Coordinates of C-alpha atoms in Angstrom, one line a residue:
X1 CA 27.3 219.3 -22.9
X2 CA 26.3 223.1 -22.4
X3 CA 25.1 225.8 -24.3
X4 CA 27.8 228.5 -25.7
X5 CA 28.0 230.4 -21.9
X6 CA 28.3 227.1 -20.0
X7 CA 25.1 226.1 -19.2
X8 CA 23.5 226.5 -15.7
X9 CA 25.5 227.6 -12.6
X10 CA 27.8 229.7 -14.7
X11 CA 28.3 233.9 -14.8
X12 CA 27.4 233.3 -18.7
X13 CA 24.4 233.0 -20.4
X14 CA 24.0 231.7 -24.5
X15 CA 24.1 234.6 -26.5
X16 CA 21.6 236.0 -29.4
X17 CA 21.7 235.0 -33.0
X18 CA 22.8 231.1 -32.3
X19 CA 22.4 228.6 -35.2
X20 CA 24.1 225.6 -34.1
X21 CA 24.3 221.7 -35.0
X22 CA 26.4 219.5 -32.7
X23 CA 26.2 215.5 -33.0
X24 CA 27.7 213.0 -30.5
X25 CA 28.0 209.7 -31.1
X26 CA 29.1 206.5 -28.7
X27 CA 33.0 205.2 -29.9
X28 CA 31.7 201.4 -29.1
X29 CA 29.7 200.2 -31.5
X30 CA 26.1 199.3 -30.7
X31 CA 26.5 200.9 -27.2
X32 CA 23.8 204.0 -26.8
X33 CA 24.5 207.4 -25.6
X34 CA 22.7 209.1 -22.7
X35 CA 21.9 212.8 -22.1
X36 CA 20.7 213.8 -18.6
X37 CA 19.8 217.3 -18.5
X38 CA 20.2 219.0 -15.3
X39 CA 17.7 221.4 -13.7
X40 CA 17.1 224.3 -14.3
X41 CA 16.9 224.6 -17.9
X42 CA 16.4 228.1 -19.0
X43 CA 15.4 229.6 -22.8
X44 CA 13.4 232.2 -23.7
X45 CA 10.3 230.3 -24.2
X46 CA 9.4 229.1 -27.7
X47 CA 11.7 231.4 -29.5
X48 CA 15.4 229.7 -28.3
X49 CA 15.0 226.3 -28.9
X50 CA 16.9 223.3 -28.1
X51 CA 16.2 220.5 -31.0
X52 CA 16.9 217.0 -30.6
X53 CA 17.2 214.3 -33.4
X54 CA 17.8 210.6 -32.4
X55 CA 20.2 209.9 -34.8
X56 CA 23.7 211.2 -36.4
X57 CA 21.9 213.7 -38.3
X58 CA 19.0 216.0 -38.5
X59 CA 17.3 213.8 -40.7
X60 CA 16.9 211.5 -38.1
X61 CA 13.6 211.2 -36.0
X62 CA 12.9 214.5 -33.6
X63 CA 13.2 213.3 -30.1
X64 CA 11.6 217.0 -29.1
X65 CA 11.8 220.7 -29.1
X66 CA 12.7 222.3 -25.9
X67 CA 12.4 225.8 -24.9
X68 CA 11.5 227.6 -21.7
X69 CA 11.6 225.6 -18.5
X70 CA 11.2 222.5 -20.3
X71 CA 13.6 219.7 -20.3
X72 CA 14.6 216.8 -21.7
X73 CA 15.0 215.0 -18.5
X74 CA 17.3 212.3 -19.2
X75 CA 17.3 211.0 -22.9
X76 CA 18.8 207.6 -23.9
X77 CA 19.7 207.4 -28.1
X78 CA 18.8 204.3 -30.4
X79 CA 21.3 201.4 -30.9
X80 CA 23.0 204.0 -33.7
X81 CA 24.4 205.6 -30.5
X82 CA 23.9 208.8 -31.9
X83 CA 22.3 212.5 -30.7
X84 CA 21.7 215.7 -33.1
X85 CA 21.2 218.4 -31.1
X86 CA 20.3 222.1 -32.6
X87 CA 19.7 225.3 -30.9
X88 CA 18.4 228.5 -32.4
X89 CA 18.0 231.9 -30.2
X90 CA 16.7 234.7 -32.0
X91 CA 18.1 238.2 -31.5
X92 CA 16.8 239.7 -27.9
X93 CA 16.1 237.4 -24.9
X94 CA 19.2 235.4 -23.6
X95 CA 19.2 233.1 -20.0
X96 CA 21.1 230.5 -18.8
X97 CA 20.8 227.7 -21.2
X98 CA 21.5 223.9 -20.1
X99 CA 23.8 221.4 -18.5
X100 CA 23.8 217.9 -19.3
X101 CA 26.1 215.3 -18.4
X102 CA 27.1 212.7 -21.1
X103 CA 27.3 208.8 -20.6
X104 CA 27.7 205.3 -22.7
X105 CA 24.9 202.7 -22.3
X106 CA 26.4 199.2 -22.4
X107 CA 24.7 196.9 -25.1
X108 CA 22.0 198.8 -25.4
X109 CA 18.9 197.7 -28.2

Protein backbone atom coordinates (compact mmCIF):
# COMPACT_ATOMS: atom_id res chain seq x y z
CA UNK A 1 0.00 0.00 0.00
CA UNK A 2 1.60 3.37 -1.17
CA UNK A 3 0.71 6.79 -1.61
CA UNK A 4 -0.27 7.99 -5.37
CA UNK A 5 3.83 8.26 -6.44
CA UNK A 6 4.68 4.91 -4.91
CA UNK A 7 5.65 5.48 -1.63
CA UNK A 8 9.26 5.53 -0.40
CA UNK A 9 12.26 4.42 -2.56
CA UNK A 10 10.56 5.64 -5.66
CA UNK A 11 11.50 8.75 -8.27
CA UNK A 12 7.80 9.93 -7.39
CA UNK A 13 6.47 11.73 -4.64
CA UNK A 14 2.26 12.10 -3.78
CA UNK A 15 1.15 15.07 -5.45
CA UNK A 16 -0.86 18.30 -4.17
CA UNK A 17 -4.64 18.59 -3.81
CA UNK A 18 -5.20 14.64 -2.69
CA UNK A 19 -8.51 13.73 -1.06
CA UNK A 20 -8.50 10.11 -0.93
CA UNK A 21 -10.51 7.15 0.92
CA UNK A 22 -9.18 3.61 0.43
CA UNK A 23 -10.56 0.53 2.64
CA UNK A 24 -9.03 -3.03 2.79
CA UNK A 25 -10.57 -5.61 4.27
CA UNK A 26 -9.30 -9.44 5.04
CA UNK A 27 -11.37 -12.17 2.41
CA UNK A 28 -11.41 -14.82 5.56
CA UNK A 29 -13.76 -13.98 7.81
CA UNK A 30 -12.82 -13.16 11.36
CA UNK A 31 -9.06 -13.11 10.23
CA UNK A 32 -7.49 -9.38 10.94
CA UNK A 33 -5.45 -7.41 8.59
CA UNK A 34 -1.96 -5.94 9.23
CA UNK A 35 -0.29 -2.75 8.06
CA UNK A 36 3.49 -2.46 8.60
CA UNK A 37 4.63 0.79 7.55
CA UNK A 38 8.08 1.03 6.41
CA UNK A 39 10.64 3.73 7.30
CA UNK A 40 10.88 6.54 6.28
CA UNK A 41 7.56 8.06 6.22
CA UNK A 42 7.59 11.44 4.74
CA UNK A 43 4.56 14.32 4.67
CA UNK A 44 4.62 17.68 5.05
CA UNK A 45 4.04 17.90 8.65
CA UNK A 46 0.52 18.46 9.98
CA UNK A 47 -0.88 19.70 6.69
CA UNK A 48 -0.75 16.08 4.55
CA UNK A 49 -2.13 13.73 6.60
CA UNK A 50 -2.51 10.09 6.62
CA UNK A 51 -5.92 9.06 8.59
CA UNK A 52 -6.61 5.76 9.82
CA UNK A 53 -10.03 4.24 10.93
CA UNK A 54 -10.10 0.72 12.36
CA UNK A 55 -12.98 -0.40 10.66
CA UNK A 56 -14.65 -0.57 6.91
CA UNK A 57 -15.49 2.86 7.13
CA UNK A 58 -14.62 6.25 8.35
CA UNK A 59 -17.15 6.08 10.88
CA UNK A 60 -15.21 3.57 12.52
CA UNK A 61 -12.81 4.41 15.53
CA UNK A 62 -9.55 6.73 14.50
CA UNK A 63 -6.63 4.51 14.99
CA UNK A 64 -4.40 8.01 14.40
CA UNK A 65 -3.44 10.88 12.31
CA UNK A 66 -0.12 10.70 10.75
CA UNK A 67 1.89 13.41 9.14
CA UNK A 68 5.58 14.37 9.11
CA UNK A 69 8.02 11.72 10.09
CA UNK A 70 5.49 9.95 12.07
CA UNK A 71 4.40 6.54 11.51
CA UNK A 72 2.15 4.02 12.12
CA UNK A 73 4.72 1.45 12.85
CA UNK A 74 2.98 -1.71 12.29
CA UNK A 75 -0.92 -1.67 12.86
CA UNK A 76 -3.04 -4.79 13.38
CA UNK A 77 -7.21 -4.19 12.59
CA UNK A 78 -10.05 -5.47 14.95
CA UNK A 79 -11.69 -8.98 14.31
CA UNK A 80 -13.91 -6.89 11.41
CA UNK A 81 -10.60 -7.25 9.49
CA UNK A 82 -11.00 -4.03 8.14
CA UNK A 83 -8.69 -0.60 7.64
CA UNK A 84 -9.98 3.00 6.40
CA UNK A 85 -7.31 4.83 5.40
CA UNK A 86 -7.57 8.79 4.25
CA UNK A 87 -4.99 11.12 3.05
CA UNK A 88 -5.34 14.81 2.46
CA UNK A 89 -2.33 17.10 1.08
CA UNK A 90 -3.04 20.51 0.69
CA UNK A 91 -1.82 22.52 -2.35
CA UNK A 92 2.23 23.30 -1.95
CA UNK A 93 4.49 20.89 -0.11
CA UNK A 94 4.81 17.25 -1.61
CA UNK A 95 7.61 14.31 -0.24
CA UNK A 96 7.75 10.91 -0.46
CA UNK A 97 4.78 9.48 1.12
CA UNK A 98 4.67 5.78 2.54
CA UNK A 99 5.21 2.11 2.00
CA UNK A 100 3.44 -0.48 3.82
CA UNK A 101 3.31 -3.97 3.25
CA UNK A 102 -0.16 -5.80 3.65
CA UNK A 103 -0.69 -9.19 5.58
CA UNK A 104 -3.68 -11.56 7.01
CA UNK A 105 -3.63 -12.32 10.79
CA UNK A 106 -4.90 -15.87 11.32
CA UNK A 107 -7.93 -16.05 13.94
CA UNK A 108 -7.32 -13.04 15.26
CA UNK A 109 -9.78 -11.52 18.34
Amino acid sequence: FTDNGGGFGTDNNYTNNQNTTETFCSSIAGDCISFAFTLPFTTEATNDVLYINNGPTTGYSLVGAYSGGTSPGTITSNPLGCFTFRFFSNGAIVNTGWLANISCVTGCE
